[in-house]
PDB file of C-alpha atoms in Angstrom:
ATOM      1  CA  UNK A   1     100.420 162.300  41.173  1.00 50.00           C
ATOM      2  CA  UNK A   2     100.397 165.622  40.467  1.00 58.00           C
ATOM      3  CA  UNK A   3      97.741 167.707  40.039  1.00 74.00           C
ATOM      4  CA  UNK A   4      96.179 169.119  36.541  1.00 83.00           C
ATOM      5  CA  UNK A   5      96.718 172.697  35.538  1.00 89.00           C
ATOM      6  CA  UNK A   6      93.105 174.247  35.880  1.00 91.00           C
ATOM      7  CA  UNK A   7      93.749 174.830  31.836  1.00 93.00           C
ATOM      8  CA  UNK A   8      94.244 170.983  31.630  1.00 92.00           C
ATOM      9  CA  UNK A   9      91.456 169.914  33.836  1.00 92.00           C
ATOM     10  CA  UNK A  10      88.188 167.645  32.359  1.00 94.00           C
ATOM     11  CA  UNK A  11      85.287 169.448  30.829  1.00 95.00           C
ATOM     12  CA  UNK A  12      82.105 169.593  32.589  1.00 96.00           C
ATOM     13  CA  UNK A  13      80.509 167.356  29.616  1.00 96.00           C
ATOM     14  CA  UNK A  14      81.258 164.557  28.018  1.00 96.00           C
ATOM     15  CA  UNK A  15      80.289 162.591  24.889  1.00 97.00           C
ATOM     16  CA  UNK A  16      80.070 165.817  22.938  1.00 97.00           C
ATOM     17  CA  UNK A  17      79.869 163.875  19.982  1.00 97.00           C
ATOM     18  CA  UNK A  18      76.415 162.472  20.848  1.00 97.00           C
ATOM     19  CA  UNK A  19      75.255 165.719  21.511  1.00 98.00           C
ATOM     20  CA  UNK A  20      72.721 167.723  19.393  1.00 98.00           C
ATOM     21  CA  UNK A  21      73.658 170.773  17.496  1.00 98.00           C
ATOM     22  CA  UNK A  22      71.676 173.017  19.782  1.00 98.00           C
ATOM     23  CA  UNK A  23      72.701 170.825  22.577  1.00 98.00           C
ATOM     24  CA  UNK A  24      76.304 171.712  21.829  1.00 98.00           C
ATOM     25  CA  UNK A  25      75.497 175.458  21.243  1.00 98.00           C
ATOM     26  CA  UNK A  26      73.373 176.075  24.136  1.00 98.00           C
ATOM     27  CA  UNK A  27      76.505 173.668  26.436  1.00 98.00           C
ATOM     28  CA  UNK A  28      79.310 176.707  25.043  1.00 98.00           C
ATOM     29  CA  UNK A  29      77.010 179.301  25.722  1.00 98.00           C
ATOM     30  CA  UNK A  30      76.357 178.184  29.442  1.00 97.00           C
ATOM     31  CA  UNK A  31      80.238 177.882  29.917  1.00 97.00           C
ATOM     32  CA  UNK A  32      81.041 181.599  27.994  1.00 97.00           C
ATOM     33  CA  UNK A  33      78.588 183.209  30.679  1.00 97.00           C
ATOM     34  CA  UNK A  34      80.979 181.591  33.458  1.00 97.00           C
ATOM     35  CA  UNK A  35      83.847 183.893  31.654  1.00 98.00           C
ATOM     36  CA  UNK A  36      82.990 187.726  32.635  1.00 98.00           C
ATOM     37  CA  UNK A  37      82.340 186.555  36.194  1.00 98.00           C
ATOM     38  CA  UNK A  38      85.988 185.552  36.464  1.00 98.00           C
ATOM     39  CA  UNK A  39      87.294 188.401  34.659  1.00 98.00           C
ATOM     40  CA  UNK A  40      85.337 190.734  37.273  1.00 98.00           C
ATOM     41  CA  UNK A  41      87.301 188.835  40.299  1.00 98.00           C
ATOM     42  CA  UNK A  42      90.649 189.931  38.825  1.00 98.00           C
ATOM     43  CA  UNK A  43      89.442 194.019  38.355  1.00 98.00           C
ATOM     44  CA  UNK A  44      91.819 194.786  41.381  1.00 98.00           C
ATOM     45  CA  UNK A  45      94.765 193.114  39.844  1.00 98.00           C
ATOM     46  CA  UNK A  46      94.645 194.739  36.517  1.00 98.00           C
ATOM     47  CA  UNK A  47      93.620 197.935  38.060  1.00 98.00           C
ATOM     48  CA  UNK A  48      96.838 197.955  39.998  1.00 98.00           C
ATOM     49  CA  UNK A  49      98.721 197.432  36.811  1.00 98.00           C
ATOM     50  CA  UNK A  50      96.994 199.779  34.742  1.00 98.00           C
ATOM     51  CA  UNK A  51      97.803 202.247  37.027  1.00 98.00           C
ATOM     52  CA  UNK A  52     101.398 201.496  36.705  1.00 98.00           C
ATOM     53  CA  UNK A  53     101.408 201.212  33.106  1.00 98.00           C
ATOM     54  CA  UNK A  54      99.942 205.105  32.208  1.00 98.00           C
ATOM     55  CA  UNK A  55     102.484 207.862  33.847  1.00 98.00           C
ATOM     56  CA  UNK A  56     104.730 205.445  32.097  1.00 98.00           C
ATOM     57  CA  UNK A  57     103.047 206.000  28.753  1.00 97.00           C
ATOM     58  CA  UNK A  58     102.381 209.422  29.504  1.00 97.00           C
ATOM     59  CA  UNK A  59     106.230 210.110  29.119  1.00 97.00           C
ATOM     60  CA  UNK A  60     106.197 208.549  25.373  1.00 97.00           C
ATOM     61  CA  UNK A  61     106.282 204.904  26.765  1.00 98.00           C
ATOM     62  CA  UNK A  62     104.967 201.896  24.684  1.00 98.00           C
ATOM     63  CA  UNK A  63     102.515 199.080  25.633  1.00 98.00           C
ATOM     64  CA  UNK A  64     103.854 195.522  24.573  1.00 98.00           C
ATOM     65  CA  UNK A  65     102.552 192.476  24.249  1.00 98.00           C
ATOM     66  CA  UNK A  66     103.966 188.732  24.382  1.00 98.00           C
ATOM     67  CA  UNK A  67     102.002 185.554  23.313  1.00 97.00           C
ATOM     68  CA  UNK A  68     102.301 181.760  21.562  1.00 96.00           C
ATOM     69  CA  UNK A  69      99.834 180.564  19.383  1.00 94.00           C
ATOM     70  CA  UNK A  70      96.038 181.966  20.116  1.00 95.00           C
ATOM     71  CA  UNK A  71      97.325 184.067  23.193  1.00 97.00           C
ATOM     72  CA  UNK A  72      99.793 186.083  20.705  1.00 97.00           C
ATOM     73  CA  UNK A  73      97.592 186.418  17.866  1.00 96.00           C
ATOM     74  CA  UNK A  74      94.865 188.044  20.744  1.00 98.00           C
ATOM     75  CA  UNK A  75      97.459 190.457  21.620  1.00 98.00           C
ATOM     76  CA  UNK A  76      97.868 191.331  17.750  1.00 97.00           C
ATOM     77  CA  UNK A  77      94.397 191.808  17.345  1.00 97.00           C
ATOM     78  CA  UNK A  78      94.349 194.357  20.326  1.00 98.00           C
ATOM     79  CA  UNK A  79      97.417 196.121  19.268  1.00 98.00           C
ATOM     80  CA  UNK A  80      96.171 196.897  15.647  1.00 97.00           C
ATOM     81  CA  UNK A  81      92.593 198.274  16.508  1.00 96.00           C
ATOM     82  CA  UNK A  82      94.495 200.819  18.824  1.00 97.00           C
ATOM     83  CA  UNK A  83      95.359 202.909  15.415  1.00 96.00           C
ATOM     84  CA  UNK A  84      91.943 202.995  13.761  1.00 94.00           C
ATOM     85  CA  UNK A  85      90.084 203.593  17.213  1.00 95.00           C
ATOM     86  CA  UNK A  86      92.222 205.923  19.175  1.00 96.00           C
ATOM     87  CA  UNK A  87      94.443 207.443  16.500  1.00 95.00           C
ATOM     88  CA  UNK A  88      98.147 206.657  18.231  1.00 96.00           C
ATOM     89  CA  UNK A  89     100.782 205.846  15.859  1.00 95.00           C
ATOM     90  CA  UNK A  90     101.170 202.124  14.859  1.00 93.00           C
ATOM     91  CA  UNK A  91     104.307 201.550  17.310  1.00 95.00           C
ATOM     92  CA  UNK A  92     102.607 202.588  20.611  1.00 98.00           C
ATOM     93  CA  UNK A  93     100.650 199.512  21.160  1.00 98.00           C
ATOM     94  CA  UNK A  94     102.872 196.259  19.692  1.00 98.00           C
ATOM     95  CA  UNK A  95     101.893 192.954  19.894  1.00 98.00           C
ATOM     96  CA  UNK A  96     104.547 190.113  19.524  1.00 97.00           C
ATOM     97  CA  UNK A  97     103.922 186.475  18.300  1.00 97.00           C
ATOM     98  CA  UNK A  98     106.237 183.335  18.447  1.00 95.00           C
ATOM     99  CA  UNK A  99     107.202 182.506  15.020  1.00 94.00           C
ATOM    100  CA  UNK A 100     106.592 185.903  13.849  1.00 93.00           C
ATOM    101  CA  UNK A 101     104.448 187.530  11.525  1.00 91.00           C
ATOM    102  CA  UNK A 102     104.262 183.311   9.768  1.00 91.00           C
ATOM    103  CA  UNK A 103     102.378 182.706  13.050  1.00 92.00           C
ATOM    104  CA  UNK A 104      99.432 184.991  12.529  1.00 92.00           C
ATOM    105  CA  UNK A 105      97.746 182.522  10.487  1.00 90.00           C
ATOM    106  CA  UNK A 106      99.364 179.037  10.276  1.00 89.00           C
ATOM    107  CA  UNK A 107     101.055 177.897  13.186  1.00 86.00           C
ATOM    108  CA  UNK A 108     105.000 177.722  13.852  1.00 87.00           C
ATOM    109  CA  UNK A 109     106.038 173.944  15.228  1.00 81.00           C
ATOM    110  CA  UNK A 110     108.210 174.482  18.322  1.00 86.00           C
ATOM    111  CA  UNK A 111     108.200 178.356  18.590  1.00 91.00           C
ATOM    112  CA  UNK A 112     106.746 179.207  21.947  1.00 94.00           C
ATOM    113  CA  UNK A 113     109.307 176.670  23.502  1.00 92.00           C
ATOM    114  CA  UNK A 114     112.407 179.240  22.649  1.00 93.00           C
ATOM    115  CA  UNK A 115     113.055 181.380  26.027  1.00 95.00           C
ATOM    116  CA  UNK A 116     115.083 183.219  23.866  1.00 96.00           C
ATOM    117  CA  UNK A 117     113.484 184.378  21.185  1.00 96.00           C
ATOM    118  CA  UNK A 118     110.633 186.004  22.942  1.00 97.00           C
ATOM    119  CA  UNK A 119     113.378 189.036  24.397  1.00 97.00           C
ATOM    120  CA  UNK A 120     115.572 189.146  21.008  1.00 97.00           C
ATOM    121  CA  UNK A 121     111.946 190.123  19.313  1.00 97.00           C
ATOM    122  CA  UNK A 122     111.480 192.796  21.962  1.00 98.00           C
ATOM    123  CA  UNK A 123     115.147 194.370  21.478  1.00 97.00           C
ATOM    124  CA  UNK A 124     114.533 194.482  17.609  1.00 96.00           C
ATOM    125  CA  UNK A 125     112.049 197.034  18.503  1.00 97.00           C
ATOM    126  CA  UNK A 126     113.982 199.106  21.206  1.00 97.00           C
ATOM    127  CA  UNK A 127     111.845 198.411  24.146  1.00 97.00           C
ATOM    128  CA  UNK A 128     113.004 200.438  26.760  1.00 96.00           C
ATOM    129  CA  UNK A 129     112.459 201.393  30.316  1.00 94.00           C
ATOM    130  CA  UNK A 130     109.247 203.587  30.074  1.00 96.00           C
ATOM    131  CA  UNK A 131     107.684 200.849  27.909  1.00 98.00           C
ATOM    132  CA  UNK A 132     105.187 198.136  29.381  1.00 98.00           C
ATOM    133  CA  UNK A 133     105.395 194.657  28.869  1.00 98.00           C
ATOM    134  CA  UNK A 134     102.158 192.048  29.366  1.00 98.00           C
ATOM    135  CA  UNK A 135     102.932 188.138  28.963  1.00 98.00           C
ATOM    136  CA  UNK A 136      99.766 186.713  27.506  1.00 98.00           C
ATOM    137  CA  UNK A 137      99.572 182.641  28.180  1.00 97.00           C
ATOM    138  CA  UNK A 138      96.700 180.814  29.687  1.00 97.00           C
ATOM    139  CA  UNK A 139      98.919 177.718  30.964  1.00 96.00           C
ATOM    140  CA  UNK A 140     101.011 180.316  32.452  1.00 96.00           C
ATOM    141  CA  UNK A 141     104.090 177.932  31.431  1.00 96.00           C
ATOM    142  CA  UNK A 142     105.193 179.363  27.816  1.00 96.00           C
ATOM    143  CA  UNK A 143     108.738 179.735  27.653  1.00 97.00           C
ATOM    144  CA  UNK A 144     108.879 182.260  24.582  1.00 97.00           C
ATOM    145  CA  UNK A 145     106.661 184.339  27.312  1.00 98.00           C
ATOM    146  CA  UNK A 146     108.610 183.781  30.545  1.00 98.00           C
ATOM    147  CA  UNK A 147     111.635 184.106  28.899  1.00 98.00           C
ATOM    148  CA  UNK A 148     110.816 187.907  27.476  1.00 98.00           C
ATOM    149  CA  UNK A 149     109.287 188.867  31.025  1.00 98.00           C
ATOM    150  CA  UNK A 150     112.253 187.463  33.113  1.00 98.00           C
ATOM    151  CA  UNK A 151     114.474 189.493  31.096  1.00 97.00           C
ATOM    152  CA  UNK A 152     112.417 192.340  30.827  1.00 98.00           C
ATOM    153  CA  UNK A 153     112.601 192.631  34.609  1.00 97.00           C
ATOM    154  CA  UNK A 154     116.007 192.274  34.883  1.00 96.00           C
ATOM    155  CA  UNK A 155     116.230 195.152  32.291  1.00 97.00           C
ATOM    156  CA  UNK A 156     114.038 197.692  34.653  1.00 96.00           C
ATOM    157  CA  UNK A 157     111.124 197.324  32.564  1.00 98.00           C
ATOM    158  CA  UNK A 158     107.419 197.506  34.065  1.00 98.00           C
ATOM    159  CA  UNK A 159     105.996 193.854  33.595  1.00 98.00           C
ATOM    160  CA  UNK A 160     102.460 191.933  33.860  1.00 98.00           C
ATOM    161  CA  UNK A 161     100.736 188.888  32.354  1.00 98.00           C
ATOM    162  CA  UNK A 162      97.285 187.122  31.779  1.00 98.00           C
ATOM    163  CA  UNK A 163      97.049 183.719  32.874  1.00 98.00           C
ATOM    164  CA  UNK A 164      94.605 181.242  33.629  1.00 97.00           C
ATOM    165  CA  UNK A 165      96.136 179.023  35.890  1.00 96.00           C
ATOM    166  CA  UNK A 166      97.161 179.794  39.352  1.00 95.00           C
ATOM    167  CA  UNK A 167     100.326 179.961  40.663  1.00 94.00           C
ATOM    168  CA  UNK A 168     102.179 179.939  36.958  1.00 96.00           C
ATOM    169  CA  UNK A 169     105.726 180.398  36.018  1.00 97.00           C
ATOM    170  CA  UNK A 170     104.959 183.143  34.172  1.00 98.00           C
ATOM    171  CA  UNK A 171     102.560 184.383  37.162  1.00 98.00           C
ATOM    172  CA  UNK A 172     105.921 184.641  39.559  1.00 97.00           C
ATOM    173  CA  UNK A 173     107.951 186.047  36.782  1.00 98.00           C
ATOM    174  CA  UNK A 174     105.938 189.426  36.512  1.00 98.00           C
ATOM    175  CA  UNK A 175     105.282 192.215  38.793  1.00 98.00           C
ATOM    176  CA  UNK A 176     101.322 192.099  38.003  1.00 98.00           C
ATOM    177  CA  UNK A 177      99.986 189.016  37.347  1.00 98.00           C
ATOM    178  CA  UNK A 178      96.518 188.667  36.267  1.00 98.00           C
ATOM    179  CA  UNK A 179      95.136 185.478  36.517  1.00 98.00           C
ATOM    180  CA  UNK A 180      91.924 184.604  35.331  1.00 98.00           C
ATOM    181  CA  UNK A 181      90.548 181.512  36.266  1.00 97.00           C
ATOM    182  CA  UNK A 182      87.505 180.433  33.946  1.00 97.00           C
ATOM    183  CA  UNK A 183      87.880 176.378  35.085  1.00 96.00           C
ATOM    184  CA  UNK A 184      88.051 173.820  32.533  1.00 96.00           C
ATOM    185  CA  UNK A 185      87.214 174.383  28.764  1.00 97.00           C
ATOM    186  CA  UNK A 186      84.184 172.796  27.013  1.00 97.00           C
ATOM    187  CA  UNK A 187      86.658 170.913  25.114  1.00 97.00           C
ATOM    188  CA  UNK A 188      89.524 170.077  27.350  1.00 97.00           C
ATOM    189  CA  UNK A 189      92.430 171.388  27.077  1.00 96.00           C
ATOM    190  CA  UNK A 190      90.850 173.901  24.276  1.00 96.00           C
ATOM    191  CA  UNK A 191      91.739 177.879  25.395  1.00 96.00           C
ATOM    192  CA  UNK A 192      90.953 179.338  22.459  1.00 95.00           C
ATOM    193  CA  UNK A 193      87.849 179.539  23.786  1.00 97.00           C
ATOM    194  CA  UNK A 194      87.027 180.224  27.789  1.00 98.00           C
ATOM    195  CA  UNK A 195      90.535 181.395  28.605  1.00 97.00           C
ATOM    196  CA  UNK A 196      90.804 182.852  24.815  1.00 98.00           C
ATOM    197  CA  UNK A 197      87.668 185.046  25.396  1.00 98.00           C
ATOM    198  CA  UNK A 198      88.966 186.214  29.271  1.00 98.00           C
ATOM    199  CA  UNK A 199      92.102 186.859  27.916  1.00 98.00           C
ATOM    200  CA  UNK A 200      90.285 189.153  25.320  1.00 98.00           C
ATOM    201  CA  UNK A 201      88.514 190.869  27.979  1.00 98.00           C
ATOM    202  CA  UNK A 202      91.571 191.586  29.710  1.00 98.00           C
ATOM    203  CA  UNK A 203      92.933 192.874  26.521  1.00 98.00           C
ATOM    204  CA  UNK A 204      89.841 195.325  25.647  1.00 97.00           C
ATOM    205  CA  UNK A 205      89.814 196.690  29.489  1.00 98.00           C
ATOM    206  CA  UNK A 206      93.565 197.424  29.514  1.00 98.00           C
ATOM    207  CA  UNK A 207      93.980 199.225  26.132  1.00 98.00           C
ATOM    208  CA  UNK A 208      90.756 200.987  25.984  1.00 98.00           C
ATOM    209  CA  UNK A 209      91.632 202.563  29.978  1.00 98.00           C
ATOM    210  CA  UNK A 210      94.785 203.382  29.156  1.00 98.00           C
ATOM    211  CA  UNK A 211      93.720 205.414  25.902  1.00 98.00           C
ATOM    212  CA  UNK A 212      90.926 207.156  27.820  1.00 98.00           C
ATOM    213  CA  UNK A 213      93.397 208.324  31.140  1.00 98.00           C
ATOM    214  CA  UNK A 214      95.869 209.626  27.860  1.00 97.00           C
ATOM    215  CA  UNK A 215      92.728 211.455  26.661  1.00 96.00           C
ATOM    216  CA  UNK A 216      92.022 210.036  23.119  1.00 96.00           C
ATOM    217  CA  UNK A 217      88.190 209.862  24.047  1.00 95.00           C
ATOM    218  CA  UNK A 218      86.550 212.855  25.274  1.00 92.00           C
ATOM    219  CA  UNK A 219      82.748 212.360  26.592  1.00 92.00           C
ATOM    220  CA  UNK A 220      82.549 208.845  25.215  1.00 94.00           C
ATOM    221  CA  UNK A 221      83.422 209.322  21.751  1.00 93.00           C
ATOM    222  CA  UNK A 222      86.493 208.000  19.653  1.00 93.00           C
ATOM    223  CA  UNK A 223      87.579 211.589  18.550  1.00 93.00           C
ATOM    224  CA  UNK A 224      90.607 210.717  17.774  1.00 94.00           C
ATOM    225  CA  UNK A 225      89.948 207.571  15.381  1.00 94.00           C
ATOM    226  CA  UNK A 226      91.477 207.317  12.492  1.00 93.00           C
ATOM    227  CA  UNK A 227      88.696 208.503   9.351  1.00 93.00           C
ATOM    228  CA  UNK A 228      90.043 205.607   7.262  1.00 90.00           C
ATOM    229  CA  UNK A 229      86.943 204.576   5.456  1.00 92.00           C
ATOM    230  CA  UNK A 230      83.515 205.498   4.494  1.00 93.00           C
ATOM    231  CA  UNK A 231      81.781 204.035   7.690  1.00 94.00           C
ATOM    232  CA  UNK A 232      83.995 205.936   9.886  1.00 93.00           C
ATOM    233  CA  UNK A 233      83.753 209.600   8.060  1.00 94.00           C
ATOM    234  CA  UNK A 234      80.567 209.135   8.680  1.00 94.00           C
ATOM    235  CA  UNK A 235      80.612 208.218  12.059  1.00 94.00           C
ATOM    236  CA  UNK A 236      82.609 211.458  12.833  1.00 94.00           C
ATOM    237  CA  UNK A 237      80.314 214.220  10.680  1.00 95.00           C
ATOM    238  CA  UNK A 238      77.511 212.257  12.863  1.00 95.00           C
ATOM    239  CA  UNK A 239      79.661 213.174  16.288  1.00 94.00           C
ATOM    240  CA  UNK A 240      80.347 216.465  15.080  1.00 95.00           C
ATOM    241  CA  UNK A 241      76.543 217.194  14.079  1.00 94.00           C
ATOM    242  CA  UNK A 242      76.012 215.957  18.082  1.00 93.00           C
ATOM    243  CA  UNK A 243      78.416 217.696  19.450  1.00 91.00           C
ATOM    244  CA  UNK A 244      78.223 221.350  17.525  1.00 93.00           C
ATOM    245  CA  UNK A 245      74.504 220.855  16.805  1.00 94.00           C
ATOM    246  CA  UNK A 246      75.113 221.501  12.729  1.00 94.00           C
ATOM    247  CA  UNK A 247      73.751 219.804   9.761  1.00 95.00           C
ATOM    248  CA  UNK A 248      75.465 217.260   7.856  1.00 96.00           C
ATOM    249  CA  UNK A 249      76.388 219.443   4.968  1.00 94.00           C
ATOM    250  CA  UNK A 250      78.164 221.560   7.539  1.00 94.00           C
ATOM    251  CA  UNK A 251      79.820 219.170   9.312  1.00 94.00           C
ATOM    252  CA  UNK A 252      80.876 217.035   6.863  1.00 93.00           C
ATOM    253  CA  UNK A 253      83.085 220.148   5.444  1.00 94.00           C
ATOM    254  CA  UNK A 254      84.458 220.159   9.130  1.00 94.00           C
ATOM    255  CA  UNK A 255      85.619 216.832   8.941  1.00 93.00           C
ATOM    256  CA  UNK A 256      86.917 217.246   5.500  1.00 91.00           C
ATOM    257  CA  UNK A 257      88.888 220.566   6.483  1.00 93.00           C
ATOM    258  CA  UNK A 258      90.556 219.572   9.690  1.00 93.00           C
ATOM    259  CA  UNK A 259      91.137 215.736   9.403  1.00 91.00           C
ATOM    260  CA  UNK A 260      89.087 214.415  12.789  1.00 91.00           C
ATOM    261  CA  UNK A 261      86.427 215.055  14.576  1.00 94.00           C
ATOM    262  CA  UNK A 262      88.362 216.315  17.924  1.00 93.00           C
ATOM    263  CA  UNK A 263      89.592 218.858  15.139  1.00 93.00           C
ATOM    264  CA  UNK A 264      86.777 219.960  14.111  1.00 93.00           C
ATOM    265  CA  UNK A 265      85.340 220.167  17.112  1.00 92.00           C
ATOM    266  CA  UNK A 266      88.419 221.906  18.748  1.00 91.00           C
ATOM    267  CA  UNK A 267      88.027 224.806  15.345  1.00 91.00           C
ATOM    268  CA  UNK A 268      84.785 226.155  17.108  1.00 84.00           C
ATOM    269  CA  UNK A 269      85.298 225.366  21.228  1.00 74.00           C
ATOM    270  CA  UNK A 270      88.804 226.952  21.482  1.00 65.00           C
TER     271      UNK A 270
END
């Protein structure tokens, strides 16, 4: 018989439904401290793609992701704070979901099991060799996924995925796998939520590298974020008062005159 996918395996409890609600609380929170540990173990492999992924990026190359179901809507989430936190344009970090946009909220029947669709979504939006492509599925088995890394190999283009199972499909189909292995879920067969939050962490470690080696934070600031609300404005006159040692009145008219903080800040350094 063969064996279980890790994804697939039993929980470590059972009976849930006899189970108190701080019995059930405290249960989640014991697995979710398992998570980071795992993450931590897989440093080296996303290191060595991270370092692959930002000369590429450096020469006007994109970051891509591919996912089904939780997975794709993760990379979505990821790809749209890269706008509002490190000011790149909205097409330099592009997440991809079976059963398109529809998807986001309400799931699409059947989607993830096209191997085609996954590469025709990619060519709508030009991807090309300096761009980066990450597979996001915790089985590892998703053919929407494998299908749009297998040809994006074959097309010369830099490749990687996030997986929670060893030994995947989609694992042997990319250059840099990353495979996380967080064991079985609290409710089995459930990765929204151990391999949903690794794959998360994944996410946040990749992006927010890659946008500090291409320079959009400077000390640890967001400099570059986009001043899109009322919050943020004044989060940058607050970094600019730091920075230039000025009162709010004056550094609010910075921000106002030159758009961002690394702006304003740039008016007086240089």
């Amino acid at each position: 018989m063969a064996k279980k996918p890790l994804t697939e395996s039993d929980s470590h409890y059972d009976h849930l439904e006899q189970m108190s609600v701080n019995e059930l609380l405290m249960s989640i929170n014991e697995e979710d401290q398992t998570v980071p540990l795992a993450v931590k173990k897989c440093i080296p492999q996303i290191e060595a793609f991270v370092l692959q992924i930002v000369p590429r990026m450096k020469k006007g190359g994109r970051l891509f992701y591919v996912g089904a179901g939780t997975s794709g809507r993760l990379g979505i989430v990821d790809a749209s704070e890269c706008p509002p936190t490190f000011g790149v344009d909205h097409g330099v970090v592009v997440g991809l979901i079976a059963g398109g946009d529809e998807a986001i909220r309400k799931a699409v029947e059947f989607a993830e099991d096209d191997s085609v669709q996954g590469w025709k979504d990619l060519e709508e939006c030009t991807i090309g060799e300096n761009d980066s492509l990450i597979g996001i599925a915790a089985s590892g088995r998703t053919p929407y996924v494998i299908g749009a890394i297998k040809e994006a190999r074959q097309h010369q283009i830099l490749t990687g995925c996030i997986t929670c199972n060893e030994n995947s499909v989609l694992a042997a189909a990319s250059e840099y796998p990353i495979e996380v292995l967080v064991g079985p879920e609290f409710v089995t067969g459930s990765t929204r939520m151990k391999a949903g939050t690794a794959q998360k962490l994944i996410l946040n470690m990749i992006s927010t590298t890659v946008m500090i080696q291409l320079g959009h934070v400077a000390g640890n600031k967001m400099v570059d974020m986009q001043l899109s609300n009322e919050k943020l404005v004044e989060r940058g006159i607050q970094m600019v008062m730091d920075k230039l040692r000025i009162s709010h009145s004056e550094a609010e008219k910075m921000i106002l005159k030159h758009g961002s903080v690394r702006n304003a800040i740039d008016s007086v350094e240089n």
